[in-house]
């Protein structure tokens, strides 16, 4: 694999450059960090390998890291999420080696992961823990070269915590996802909007009046349910956690098991982080014409393989819409092959939320290098103060003012004698 | 003070008895616990002193504790929140000594607190930390008799944590408020509805079209903003925490400092846990006819004393509505003297949410006695499993079914090798 | 019957006077009309008999009519909706003969109607068409004295149109309800809020998470569904009109026949203008503990008599909450005897919406006298211009500014040559 | 111009055919009409010229008309709204001459209109009244050949009513837009979703937290405000009609003049039917980075020409996003050249709503031929019964059941004697 990267078509760079600029307009917090990094050079001499969705927003993170003095290498964290023009521009206009082609197969996907690890990074960034997983299995020899690794998404954090529990984790990791300024915004408002955006682009179906089933009521599910409702859908939520299920009921949604929801839903989306949440039996139970999508990180949430195996026939009726005809003649429509609908059929989260997520990523890299040698093998999270600072910068950039505690108020919160 | 209690009028008992029964209908989880307590007698021999809002819901908690074998004494946690008929019924129909009269002055308030402490409790329950505070100041001699104390509300937990920080805390405490099944439901859906309920009963004003200012975007503020919006108001949120402020913006509300909101709001409610959140200067800046209420625990959130001092004149124009005329002739309407509007002008949180809050209280008492002698002097919280169990029982009572992880799904969540 | 009126207790007047003043604060449009009326005396010499809900808002209408020079007589349009203190104040403080006692029986109800007709009015005002009906049946001799009659509510307008169809109508009538500034606001935002307010006051039940069935998706139903949803309920709508049913679906509600909704609803409210919308069979099908209310004009929407007849036993468990135990031992809770829940258990529509409704009423009276002798026997409605003027005054009073067409824009709307 | 039509690239037909099939899946009411038409041949011998947005949904209307026996010719009603693959398929697969190329200039646009009029139609269909306008100006000789013309949109109906007022109208017209099953659904839910869809596709900007200005609160504006709010925006409404302005306030939106909104908005959309609603002065007052779009029929709502003239420079930064740099260096982003954003940047209204709109169109054609010779020169609208029947068929297709009046209820509505 060429060290300059592997992209679909380098001549797409011009469009990608504009797209990166456009996204950058909506990322003021990251831009402030980039400016400081350019001056302070905190990442000087570091090699960073990032396995993230190759989008215009990610490109802006790469620019910030490079501005900070790092050598940066990028590969895709999902075979369908790459924006080929952005990848081209990163290589051509910014000399950031990028290994990502939209629609790449699993073999190429892993070749790209290995290509960035071949650069012997000191810091890695993951969106789904694939680099970390590779480092702990096939490339253990490189573990000692790693200062730390940061993780973007819920699914990746679940994997990392499972590794910790198994005592399999060998490097310090930073759970970017656990920052309030990440999961409360990116997962909720980002996933909410971009998932619907992807479904509308793929199908052009009316959401109003539809029975819309959301599997999972974590931050992503909450955001998605809220937005589907906001577009006029009747929202049904499925959950395995009783507290989340109860919250969904109180938020005005209908809660039921998937086996029951399957029979009445028009559109289904999984955002759980688990597998076979929509099984083939569920698909069998669905109405003729039901639409199925996944917005969870991995394409294991919907039993796609079983559907492919059991369906009588299959055709692409629209881009990202696969029509499966079952043996009884009824149809199910699977979007984007069950992969992340928001990154496949649309453009992923809007830059406005990635601004904060990637501010966290950039600060995580700085955290690693600042604390090099003092770090434990565990999952780190952001400090409350830094988290609040990111939000403060965001509000400032948005022109929103808010209150400050008076001294009297500050003192009152710290006292306990004053009562009724 | 008579050991049988101190209530306004014992002849109100009949109405109170029906009210307790009515609330009990909506508290299935607490009823299940009461049933088990009656059989297992886990609280046998204990003396419990509770300082809680004396409402029909609290009465049902008292019945559960008594059923568990405890001797129970109750006083009010707020001078305006007592339901006199409920207090009467507790004394007359259930032989539970109750010390609470709606409208009692500060002196009587503290006399009632002391009355229940005179019973030498082993376990205390607070809603605002007043009993704990008394035990740590004027009644230190009784500290050694206490097995533990549980705390219902955010404000109380803030006080307890301040005590811990000052190393002033001397007994184990249990933060009921920190249970998900408490603060996510009681604080949010309970406060949201009951605060509006109180404001509508007090004023009969139309909410739709009003500019409604919510000070504080914690769980209570989120619930209140959501409900005010749901009634058609334009909601403005004020906050001191940048992350919460940003969340409010993304939730579709307008965020600004109180000094600015004061000028454009029609109705104001404080739910912050801090003092002088609406200062007299804010009130001066408000429009003629502005309505001000508090739904935070203590009546310190609005600068009531300063308003009383500076106003030119003052009269009660409706029950719970005080009209203050300022020196410029304009008016401000203060609801319920700045005390908890939902418990003063309405009936407090609906029984449906208190069901879970008080299930937590009952289980906290059981936790203390089960772990007697093994407890540290610190703030305990509920276990994830117990919290989920309360939610599970609630869903079951509501007839809501939800999903369970399959073995395959359970295994997947615990694995980390399976990737893209 | 005394010509000074018939009220419950004249000593309640002081409280009623404050309540009238409080409501008047929120009725700026009516106050502007009152001011003009006082100066122009357009109603001089007229006798007006009004059969309206005797509330603080109606009192303000009476003051405006009196200021305009009319002799005004008032009786109640519903046995349960009278505010006795307001009635007392009208008699004592404002010398407006008022015949209304909350809880009056049907006999007294009609005695009161006849009492105001005994005054030989020239103009009548109805909320439900009871005076008009009486004039066309038992008091036909007075028809010739009537210049015109105005009607406040949907149900009344339906009755008047049925009279027209039967050629039974003998006087000019004015459908106040058909003004946009009436039905789009009073019926929607007024009914929406006040119905929920009444239900919360009656039951103190949590709305969030409840399955809330709204029968009828007219203006009242739309408002009620929107507000119930805004409080966190799962809303089911029942309808007989396909267009309205489809609109409800697209607005995100679930639509089904009442026979099906009966089985799953927790709370039921009728706002249809028709009878037996909730039949005894529906009540039989309901869950144990279901709550039933009516917010339509007449208490015919719920089959109350059949319930009373078939229930095994019955008791008042809370004010305005009747508990009926069926033969199978399960319970149904009927609110306010099936009468208008918002006027029985709460205080009716907030003054802010009645301001516009009653501005329409006052202008209807002026319309009749201005056009005396030129009127046809038919149902009149407000002119577009006058309707918009009421809205303009309301916006001005609220401090809301809006746009005006430029000359160019005005011209463009009138042209048809300018195309693509 | 070839009589077979004028399309961009006939080889796109395969994709267009699938797209037409996909849309047809969501148009069950139109499909029922097509089936009946095929059997009854009501349009046999007629020549129909349609000037509509050339989308997959319109293609399904053409198929229904052709199935009914008509010769059908289609041209575009907007230069940017044509789906080139659909146009190709209509010509190739269905032999329906179509004259429409996405991006055609004004000259070609009118050449295409003239091409379909060259076919000497008996019935015309408009979306914006351009064919009717041409018939009444440059092609008056053909007026006598016209049985009737139907009009799809609000803007067109405004033009037709202006023609009637000027006594310029010479043929019977049918205002499809005035059907409840058209404007209450297509204009509201269709425009609401598709406008946001277009804006998200064009910009990928986060809607949550943005200040979103909707100019116009008619059916389209109501739908758009509702959906923008549903995606988390702070919605500001501008209006010139006081009743609509007041409705917007009560619906929870902020109302202000555009001159004031211009200063605080992030995103602006016009849906008024009037011109220069966003003037260059408004654009000058906007914040750096403001986004401007139009979703009204004609591209006159935003002062595009003035912007082009006054801007210092200009470039396309994303497809459908034009960046204008003003003389002060700040930027404004104009979407889709100020043309219908939903049809330019997205695919227009979802098929689900066009199903009913086009059912109205098909029935209008049948109405004309059935009543040929008996029609007056005026604007016809659908009968209540037919309107309800379309809604009934739609509900049936969606599997939604609703109630029917009992005989007793029917009788009650027609009676007027039964009172309190």
CSV table of C-alpha atoms in Angstrom, one decimal, chain B residues 17-337:
chain,number,residue,atom,x,y,z
B,17,UNK,CA,-58.5,8.7,54.6
B,18,UNK,CA,-60.1,8.7,51.2
B,19,UNK,CA,-57.3,10.8,49.8
B,20,UNK,CA,-54.7,8.3,51.2
B,21,UNK,CA,-56.6,5.4,49.6
B,22,UNK,CA,-56.8,7.3,46.2
B,23,UNK,CA,-53.1,8.0,46.2
B,24,UNK,CA,-52.4,4.4,47.2
B,25,UNK,CA,-54.2,3.2,44.0
B,26,UNK,CA,-51.4,4.8,42.0
B,27,UNK,CA,-48.6,3.4,44.1
B,28,UNK,CA,-48.4,-0.3,43.2
B,29,UNK,CA,-44.6,-0.7,43.8
B,30,UNK,CA,-44.8,0.7,47.3
B,31,UNK,CA,-47.9,-1.5,47.9
B,32,UNK,CA,-45.9,-4.6,46.9
B,33,UNK,CA,-43.1,-3.6,49.3
B,34,UNK,CA,-45.7,-3.0,52.1
B,35,UNK,CA,-47.1,-6.5,51.5
B,36,UNK,CA,-43.7,-8.0,51.8
B,37,UNK,CA,-42.8,-5.9,54.8
B,38,UNK,CA,-46.0,-7.0,56.5
B,39,UNK,CA,-44.9,-10.6,56.1
B,40,UNK,CA,-41.2,-10.3,56.8
B,41,UNK,CA,-41.2,-7.6,59.5
B,42,UNK,CA,-37.8,-6.3,58.5
B,43,UNK,CA,-38.2,-3.0,60.5
B,44,UNK,CA,-39.4,-4.7,63.7
B,45,UNK,CA,-38.4,-2.7,66.8
B,46,UNK,CA,-37.1,0.3,64.9
B,47,UNK,CA,-38.1,3.9,65.6
B,48,UNK,CA,-38.3,5.9,62.4
B,49,UNK,CA,-38.6,9.7,62.4
B,50,UNK,CA,-39.6,11.2,59.0
B,51,UNK,CA,-39.5,14.8,58.0
B,52,UNK,CA,-41.3,14.8,54.7
B,53,UNK,CA,-44.0,16.7,52.9
B,54,UNK,CA,-47.2,15.5,54.7
B,55,UNK,CA,-49.2,14.4,51.7
B,56,UNK,CA,-51.3,11.4,50.8
B,57,UNK,CA,-48.3,9.8,49.1
B,58,UNK,CA,-46.2,10.2,52.2
B,59,UNK,CA,-49.0,8.7,54.2
B,60,UNK,CA,-48.7,5.6,52.1
B,61,UNK,CA,-44.9,5.4,52.8
B,62,UNK,CA,-45.7,5.7,56.5
B,63,UNK,CA,-48.2,2.8,56.2
B,64,UNK,CA,-45.5,0.6,54.5
B,65,UNK,CA,-42.9,1.4,57.2
B,66,UNK,CA,-45.4,0.6,60.0
B,67,UNK,CA,-46.4,-2.6,58.2
B,68,UNK,CA,-42.7,-3.5,58.3
B,69,UNK,CA,-42.7,-3.4,62.1
B,70,UNK,CA,-41.4,0.1,62.8
B,71,UNK,CA,-42.7,2.8,65.1
B,72,UNK,CA,-43.2,5.8,62.8
B,73,UNK,CA,-43.2,9.5,63.6
B,74,UNK,CA,-43.8,12.1,60.9
B,75,UNK,CA,-43.3,15.9,60.7
B,76,UNK,CA,-43.5,18.3,57.8
B,77,UNK,CA,-40.5,19.3,55.7
B,78,UNK,CA,-42.1,22.5,54.6
B,79,UNK,CA,-44.5,24.9,56.5
B,80,UNK,CA,-46.9,25.2,53.5
B,81,UNK,CA,-47.0,21.7,52.1
B,82,UNK,CA,-49.0,19.8,54.7
B,83,UNK,CA,-52.4,18.3,53.7
B,84,UNK,CA,-54.3,18.8,57.0
B,85,UNK,CA,-56.8,16.1,56.3
B,86,UNK,CA,-54.1,13.6,55.6
B,87,UNK,CA,-52.3,14.5,58.8
B,88,UNK,CA,-55.6,14.1,60.7
B,89,UNK,CA,-56.2,10.7,59.2
B,90,UNK,CA,-52.7,9.4,60.0
B,91,UNK,CA,-53.3,10.2,63.6
B,92,UNK,CA,-56.9,9.1,63.9
B,93,UNK,CA,-57.2,6.2,61.5
B,94,UNK,CA,-53.6,4.8,61.5
B,95,UNK,CA,-52.2,5.8,64.9
B,96,UNK,CA,-49.2,7.4,63.3
B,97,UNK,CA,-48.1,10.4,65.4
B,98,UNK,CA,-47.9,13.3,62.9
B,99,UNK,CA,-46.7,16.8,63.7
B,100,UNK,CA,-47.7,19.1,60.8
B,101,UNK,CA,-50.1,22.0,60.3
B,102,UNK,CA,-50.3,23.8,56.9
B,103,UNK,CA,-49.2,27.4,57.4
B,104,UNK,CA,-47.2,26.8,60.6
B,105,UNK,CA,-44.6,29.4,61.4
B,106,UNK,CA,-40.9,28.8,61.7
B,107,UNK,CA,-41.1,28.3,65.4
B,108,UNK,CA,-43.8,25.7,65.2
B,109,UNK,CA,-41.9,24.1,62.3
B,110,UNK,CA,-38.9,23.5,64.4
B,111,UNK,CA,-41.0,22.5,67.4
B,112,UNK,CA,-42.4,19.7,65.2
B,113,UNK,CA,-39.0,18.6,64.1
B,114,UNK,CA,-37.9,18.4,67.6
B,115,UNK,CA,-41.0,16.5,68.6
B,116,UNK,CA,-40.1,13.6,66.2
B,117,UNK,CA,-36.5,13.6,67.4
B,118,UNK,CA,-37.8,13.4,70.9
B,119,UNK,CA,-38.9,9.9,70.0
B,120,UNK,CA,-35.2,8.9,69.7
B,121,UNK,CA,-35.3,7.5,66.3
B,122,UNK,CA,-32.8,4.9,64.9
B,123,UNK,CA,-33.5,5.9,61.4
B,124,UNK,CA,-34.4,9.4,60.1
B,125,UNK,CA,-35.8,10.4,56.7
B,126,UNK,CA,-35.4,13.9,55.4
B,127,UNK,CA,-36.6,16.0,52.5
B,128,UNK,CA,-34.1,18.9,52.6
B,129,UNK,CA,-31.8,17.6,55.4
B,130,UNK,CA,-33.4,19.5,58.2
B,131,UNK,CA,-33.4,16.5,60.7
B,132,UNK,CA,-29.9,15.6,59.8
B,133,UNK,CA,-28.8,19.2,60.3
B,134,UNK,CA,-30.5,19.4,63.7
B,135,UNK,CA,-28.9,16.1,64.7
B,136,UNK,CA,-25.5,17.5,63.8
B,137,UNK,CA,-26.0,20.9,65.6
B,138,UNK,CA,-28.4,21.1,68.5
B,139,UNK,CA,-29.0,17.4,69.1
B,140,UNK,CA,-25.6,15.9,68.8
B,141,UNK,CA,-26.2,13.6,71.7
B,142,UNK,CA,-28.6,11.6,69.6
B,143,UNK,CA,-26.2,11.0,66.8
B,144,UNK,CA,-25.0,7.7,68.3
B,145,UNK,CA,-28.5,6.4,68.3
B,146,UNK,CA,-28.9,6.8,64.6
B,147,UNK,CA,-28.3,3.8,62.3
B,148,UNK,CA,-28.7,5.9,59.2
B,149,UNK,CA,-30.6,8.7,57.5
B,150,UNK,CA,-32.1,8.9,54.1
B,151,UNK,CA,-32.5,12.0,52.0
B,152,UNK,CA,-35.2,12.6,49.4
B,153,UNK,CA,-34.2,15.7,47.5
B,154,UNK,CA,-31.4,17.3,45.4
B,155,UNK,CA,-31.1,20.2,47.8
B,156,UNK,CA,-30.7,17.9,50.7
B,157,UNK,CA,-28.1,15.8,48.9
B,158,UNK,CA,-26.1,19.0,48.2
B,159,UNK,CA,-26.2,19.8,51.9
B,160,UNK,CA,-25.1,16.3,52.8
B,161,UNK,CA,-22.2,16.4,50.4
B,162,UNK,CA,-21.2,19.8,51.7
B,163,UNK,CA,-21.2,18.2,55.2
B,164,UNK,CA,-19.0,15.4,54.0
B,165,UNK,CA,-16.6,17.8,52.5
B,166,UNK,CA,-16.4,19.7,55.8
B,167,UNK,CA,-16.0,16.3,57.6
B,168,UNK,CA,-19.0,17.4,59.5
B,169,UNK,CA,-21.1,14.3,58.7
B,170,UNK,CA,-21.2,11.8,61.5
B,171,UNK,CA,-23.8,9.2,60.3
B,172,UNK,CA,-24.3,7.0,57.2
B,173,UNK,CA,-26.7,8.6,54.9
B,174,UNK,CA,-28.6,7.3,51.8
B,175,UNK,CA,-29.1,9.6,48.9
B,176,UNK,CA,-32.5,8.4,47.7
B,177,UNK,CA,-32.5,11.3,45.2
B,178,UNK,CA,-29.5,9.8,43.4
B,179,UNK,CA,-31.5,6.7,42.4
B,180,UNK,CA,-32.4,6.8,38.7
B,181,UNK,CA,-35.9,5.7,39.6
B,182,UNK,CA,-36.1,8.8,41.8
B,183,UNK,CA,-34.5,11.8,40.1
B,184,UNK,CA,-35.2,10.8,36.5
B,185,UNK,CA,-39.0,10.5,37.3
B,186,UNK,CA,-40.0,12.4,40.4
B,187,UNK,CA,-37.8,15.4,39.7
B,188,UNK,CA,-38.5,15.5,36.0
B,189,UNK,CA,-42.1,14.3,35.3
B,190,UNK,CA,-43.3,15.0,38.9
B,191,UNK,CA,-41.9,18.6,39.2
B,192,UNK,CA,-42.8,19.3,35.6
B,193,UNK,CA,-46.5,18.6,36.0
B,194,UNK,CA,-47.0,19.6,39.6
B,195,UNK,CA,-45.3,23.0,39.2
B,196,UNK,CA,-47.5,23.9,36.2
B,197,UNK,CA,-50.5,22.5,38.1
B,198,UNK,CA,-49.7,24.8,41.0
B,199,UNK,CA,-49.3,27.8,38.8
B,200,UNK,CA,-52.5,27.2,36.9
B,201,UNK,CA,-54.5,26.6,40.1
B,202,UNK,CA,-53.0,29.8,41.6
B,203,UNK,CA,-53.5,32.0,38.6
B,204,UNK,CA,-55.8,30.3,36.0
B,205,UNK,CA,-53.5,32.0,33.5
B,206,UNK,CA,-53.1,30.7,29.9
B,207,UNK,CA,-49.7,29.2,29.5
B,208,UNK,CA,-49.9,29.1,25.7
B,209,UNK,CA,-48.1,32.1,24.2
B,210,UNK,CA,-46.5,33.2,27.4
B,211,UNK,CA,-42.8,33.7,27.7
B,212,UNK,CA,-41.9,31.3,30.5
B,213,UNK,CA,-38.6,31.5,32.2
B,214,UNK,CA,-37.2,28.4,33.9
B,215,UNK,CA,-34.2,29.1,36.1
B,216,UNK,CA,-32.1,25.9,36.3
B,217,UNK,CA,-31.8,23.0,33.8
B,218,UNK,CA,-31.2,20.1,36.2
B,219,UNK,CA,-33.7,17.3,36.3
B,220,UNK,CA,-36.5,19.5,37.7
B,221,UNK,CA,-35.8,22.3,35.2
B,222,UNK,CA,-35.7,19.8,32.2
B,223,UNK,CA,-39.1,18.5,33.3
B,224,UNK,CA,-40.6,21.9,33.8
B,225,UNK,CA,-39.3,23.3,30.6
B,226,UNK,CA,-40.6,20.3,28.7
B,227,UNK,CA,-44.1,20.7,30.2
B,228,UNK,CA,-44.3,24.5,29.9
B,229,UNK,CA,-43.4,24.0,26.3
B,230,UNK,CA,-46.0,21.3,26.0
B,231,UNK,CA,-48.6,23.7,27.1
B,232,UNK,CA,-47.6,26.2,24.4
B,233,UNK,CA,-45.2,28.5,26.2
B,234,UNK,CA,-42.0,30.1,24.7
B,235,UNK,CA,-39.5,28.7,27.1
B,236,UNK,CA,-36.4,30.6,28.2
B,237,UNK,CA,-33.8,28.8,30.3
B,238,UNK,CA,-31.2,30.3,32.6
B,239,UNK,CA,-28.2,28.3,33.8
B,240,UNK,CA,-24.8,28.6,35.3
B,241,UNK,CA,-23.4,25.3,34.0
B,242,UNK,CA,-22.2,25.5,30.4
B,243,UNK,CA,-23.1,21.9,29.6
B,244,UNK,CA,-26.6,22.2,30.8
B,245,UNK,CA,-27.0,25.6,29.1
B,246,UNK,CA,-25.9,24.0,25.8
B,247,UNK,CA,-28.2,21.1,26.3
B,248,UNK,CA,-31.1,23.6,26.8
B,249,UNK,CA,-30.2,25.3,23.5
B,250,UNK,CA,-30.1,22.1,21.6
B,251,UNK,CA,-33.4,21.0,23.2
B,252,UNK,CA,-34.9,24.0,21.4
B,253,UNK,CA,-35.1,26.5,24.3
B,254,UNK,CA,-33.7,30.0,24.4
B,255,UNK,CA,-30.8,30.5,26.9
B,256,UNK,CA,-29.8,33.8,28.3
B,257,UNK,CA,-28.8,35.4,31.6
B,258,UNK,CA,-31.6,36.1,34.1
B,259,UNK,CA,-30.8,39.8,33.9
B,260,UNK,CA,-31.9,39.7,30.2
B,261,UNK,CA,-34.7,37.2,30.7
B,262,UNK,CA,-36.2,39.3,33.4
B,263,UNK,CA,-37.1,42.0,30.9
B,264,UNK,CA,-39.0,39.7,28.5
B,265,UNK,CA,-40.5,37.0,30.7
B,266,UNK,CA,-44.2,36.7,31.6
B,267,UNK,CA,-43.8,33.9,34.1
B,268,UNK,CA,-40.7,32.9,36.1
B,269,UNK,CA,-40.0,29.7,38.1
B,270,UNK,CA,-36.8,28.9,40.0
B,271,UNK,CA,-35.7,25.2,40.3
B,272,UNK,CA,-32.0,25.6,41.1
B,273,UNK,CA,-31.2,24.7,44.7
B,274,UNK,CA,-29.5,28.0,45.1
B,275,UNK,CA,-30.4,31.4,46.6
B,276,UNK,CA,-31.4,34.8,45.1
B,277,UNK,CA,-31.6,33.4,41.7
B,278,UNK,CA,-34.3,36.0,41.1
B,279,UNK,CA,-33.0,39.0,42.9
B,280,UNK,CA,-34.8,42.2,43.6
B,281,UNK,CA,-33.0,43.9,40.7
B,282,UNK,CA,-34.3,41.1,38.4
B,283,UNK,CA,-37.8,41.9,39.7
B,284,UNK,CA,-37.3,45.6,39.1
B,285,UNK,CA,-36.4,44.8,35.5
B,286,UNK,CA,-39.5,42.7,34.9
B,287,UNK,CA,-42.6,43.7,33.0
B,288,UNK,CA,-45.6,45.0,34.8
B,289,UNK,CA,-47.7,42.0,35.8
B,290,UNK,CA,-44.9,39.5,35.8
B,291,UNK,CA,-45.6,36.3,37.8
B,292,UNK,CA,-42.9,34.8,40.0
B,293,UNK,CA,-42.8,31.3,41.6
B,294,UNK,CA,-40.4,28.9,43.1
B,295,UNK,CA,-40.4,25.2,42.8
B,296,UNK,CA,-37.0,24.6,44.4
B,297,UNK,CA,-36.9,23.1,47.9
B,298,UNK,CA,-36.1,26.1,50.0
B,299,UNK,CA,-37.8,29.5,49.7
B,300,UNK,CA,-34.5,31.3,49.2
B,301,UNK,CA,-34.4,31.2,45.4
B,302,UNK,CA,-36.5,34.3,45.1
B,303,UNK,CA,-35.5,37.4,47.0
B,304,UNK,CA,-38.9,37.6,48.8
B,305,UNK,CA,-37.8,39.6,51.8
B,306,UNK,CA,-36.3,42.3,49.7
B,307,UNK,CA,-39.4,42.5,47.6
B,308,UNK,CA,-41.6,42.8,50.8
B,309,UNK,CA,-39.3,45.5,52.0
B,310,UNK,CA,-39.1,47.6,48.8
B,311,UNK,CA,-42.6,47.3,47.6
B,312,UNK,CA,-44.9,50.3,48.0
B,313,UNK,CA,-47.9,48.1,48.8
B,314,UNK,CA,-49.1,44.6,48.9
B,315,UNK,CA,-52.3,42.6,48.9
B,316,UNK,CA,-53.6,39.1,48.3
B,317,UNK,CA,-55.5,39.2,45.0
B,318,UNK,CA,-56.1,35.4,44.8
B,319,UNK,CA,-55.3,32.6,47.1
B,320,UNK,CA,-51.5,32.0,46.7
B,321,UNK,CA,-51.2,35.2,44.6
B,322,UNK,CA,-49.6,38.2,46.3
B,323,UNK,CA,-49.7,41.4,44.4
B,324,UNK,CA,-46.8,43.7,45.1
B,325,UNK,CA,-46.9,47.2,43.8
B,326,UNK,CA,-43.5,48.8,43.3
B,327,UNK,CA,-42.7,52.5,43.7
B,328,UNK,CA,-43.2,53.1,40.0
B,329,UNK,CA,-46.7,51.7,40.2
B,330,UNK,CA,-46.1,48.5,38.3
B,331,UNK,CA,-47.0,45.2,39.8
B,332,UNK,CA,-45.3,41.8,40.3
B,333,UNK,CA,-47.3,38.7,41.4
B,334,UNK,CA,-45.5,36.4,43.8
B,335,UNK,CA,-47.0,32.9,44.1
B,336,UNK,CA,-47.2,31.0,47.4
B,337,UNK,CA,-44.8,33.4,49.1
